[in-house]
Every structure is written in structure tokens, then in C-alpha cells.
C-alpha positions in Angstrom: -77.9 1.5 10.9 -75.1 3.3 9.3 -71.9 1.4 8.2 -68.8 1.9 10.3 -65.6 3.1 8.6 -62.9 0.4 8.2 -60.4 0.6 11.0 -57.0 2.1 10.0 -54.1 -0.3 10.0 -51.6 2.4 10.9 -51.3 3.2 14.6 -51.2 6.7 15.8 -47.8 7.8 17.0 -47.7 8.7 20.6 -45.3 11.1 22.2 -42.9 9.4 24.5 -43.9 9.7 28.1 -41.5 11.1 30.6 -41.2 9.0 33.6 -40.1 10.2 37.0 -36.6 8.8 36.3 -36.1 10.6 33.0 -37.8 13.8 33.8 -35.4 16.7 33.9 -32.5 14.8 32.3 -31.3 15.7 28.8 -31.8 12.9 26.3 -28.5 11.3 25.5 -27.8 10.0 22.0 -25.9 6.8 21.7 -22.3 7.4 20.6 -20.5 5.5 18.0 -17.1 4.2 19.2 -14.7 4.2 16.2 -11.9 2.9 18.3 -8.5 2.3 16.9 -8.1 1.6 13.2 -8.1 -2.1 12.5 -6.5 -4.1 9.7 -8.8 -6.1 7.4 -9.2 -9.7 8.6 -7.2 -11.1 5.6 -4.2 -8.9 6.5 -4.4 -9.7 10.2 -4.0 -13.4 9.5 -1.2 -12.9 6.9 1.9 -14.7 7.9 4.1 -12.3 5.9 3.0 -9.3 8.0 3.4 -11.0 11.3 7.0 -12.0 10.6 9.5 -9.3 11.9 12.3 -10.2 9.5 10.0 -10.1 6.5 8.8 -6.7 7.7 12.3 -5.4 8.0 13.2 -6.7 4.5 10.0 -5.2 3.0 10.7 -1.8 4.8 14.3 -1.8 3.4 13.0 -2.5 -0.1 10.5 0.3 0.1 12.9 2.8 1.7 15.6 2.0 -1.0 13.0 2.5 -3.8 11.8 5.8 -2.4 15.4 7.1 -1.9 16.2 6.0 -5.5 13.3 7.9 -6.9 14.1 11.0 -4.9 17.8 10.8 -5.9 17.0 10.4 -9.6 14.4 13.2 -9.5 16.9 15.7 -8.0 19.7 14.7 -10.3 17.7 14.9 -13.5 18.4 18.6 -14.1 22.2 18.1 -13.9 22.4 15.5 -16.6 23.3 16.3 -20.2 20.7 16.3 -23.0 22.0 13.1 -24.6 23.8 10.4 -22.6 25.6 7.1 -23.5 23.4 4.3 -22.4 25.3 1.3 -23.6 28.8 0.3 -24.4 29.8 -2.5 -26.8 32.2 -5.3 -25.6 35.2 -3.2 -26.7 34.1 -0.2 -24.6 32.8 2.0 -27.4 29.4 3.7 -27.1 26.7 2.1 -29.2 23.5 3.3 -27.5 22.4 6.8 -26.6 19.4 8.3 -24.9 17.9 11.1 -22.9 18.1 11.2 -19.1 14.4 10.3 -18.9 15.4 6.8 -19.9 16.9 6.5 -16.4 13.4 6.3 -15.0 13.3 2.7 -16.2 15.7 1.7 -13.5 13.4 2.5 -10.5 10.6 1.0 -12.5 12.5 -2.2 -12.9 13.3 -2.2 -9.1 9.7 -1.5 -8.2 8.2 -4.1 -10.5 10.6 -6.7 -9.2 9.7 -5.8 -5.6 6.0 -6.0 -6.5 6.3 -9.5 -8.1 8.5 -10.8 -5.3 6.0 -9.4 -2.7 3.1 -11.3 -4.3 5.2 -14.5 -4.4 6.3 -14.0 -0.7 2.7 -13.3 0.3 1.5 -16.7 -1.0 4.6 -18.6 0.1 4.8 -17.3 3.6 2.2 -19.7 5.1 4.0 -22.6 3.6 7.7 -21.7 4.1 8.7 -18.6 6.0 12.3 -18.9 4.9 11.3 -18.9 1.2 9.3 -15.7 1.7 12.2 -14.0 3.4 14.5 -15.3 0.6 12.3 -13.8 -2.1 12.2 -10.4 -0.3 15.9 -10.5 0.1 16.3 -11.3 -3.6 14.3 -8.1 -4.4 16.7 -6.2 -2.2 19.6 -7.7 -4.2 18.0 -6.5 -7.5 17.7 -3.1 -6.0 21.4 -3.1 -5.1 22.3 -3.9 -8.7 19.9 -1.1 -9.9 21.6 1.3 -7.4 25.0 0.5 -9.1 23.5 1.5 -12.5 21.8 4.7 -11.1 25.1 5.8 -9.4 27.0 5.0 -12.5 24.9 7.4 -14.6 24.7 10.1 -12.0 
């Protein structure tokens, strides 16, 4: 007797059979429902983002910073080549600089906001008032920076 070939482990693919229920209907592909955009889970549980007062303070900080940057960018062309940057106690100039030095002011305000935002993020679960206070302090720093920006422009 002749040896038989070894059976193949792979099964032959069969074409899907049409039943009487699916005959004549077009095949519908499953759709992916993207739904509404969702926040990451760590942000959804953040106490700072769920507090309305903190949100208002953060929004005021960001709005102030954006307006300051736009204001400074539009006024840069009207400023002289060299400006007095510092006065001594008697009121005489002792420091000069170009108008590009003024970009340090929004940078200071932005970095202060960033540092206070990180502090407020971690303090908010412990003490909501302290988180609000830190964000309000960042807004106070921005008000002081606004005085300097308006003084130069």
C-alpha cells in the first residue's frame, strides 16, 4: 500500500454562505462611534479644573498674558532704538537697552503663571482656597508687570 500524505493543519477558507435572511441585503460594516471629545482621566478628576472660581482666575491670567503679548508686539515698532531701562535712586538713568528687552516682562508673567499653576494643581485636592490664592497671586504679578509694560509704552 502507498503511504498517505500528511493531513494539512490549515483549514481551507470557505466563502460565507448567504442565508435567506441576509440574501439581497448589502453587507453593513460596523461603524466606529467617536462621540464627543473626552478629557483624559487624570484631568477629569482634577479638583482645579472642576472649581469654577479657579477656572475664572486661570482664564483671567491667560487672557491678560495674551493681551500683554499682543500689545507689546504691536507697540514694538513705535519705540526708540535705545531706551532707558533703569533709574537710580536720584532719578537719573543708569541702565539702557533695546526695546526687545521688554519681552522679558511677559516672560516673567508667563513663568510666574506656570509655576503658580503647578502649585495650584497639586494643592487643590488638599485646600481649594490655597489653590485659588496662588492663582490670584499670579494675577497680582501680572498686574505689576502691566504697570511696567504701560510705563515703557
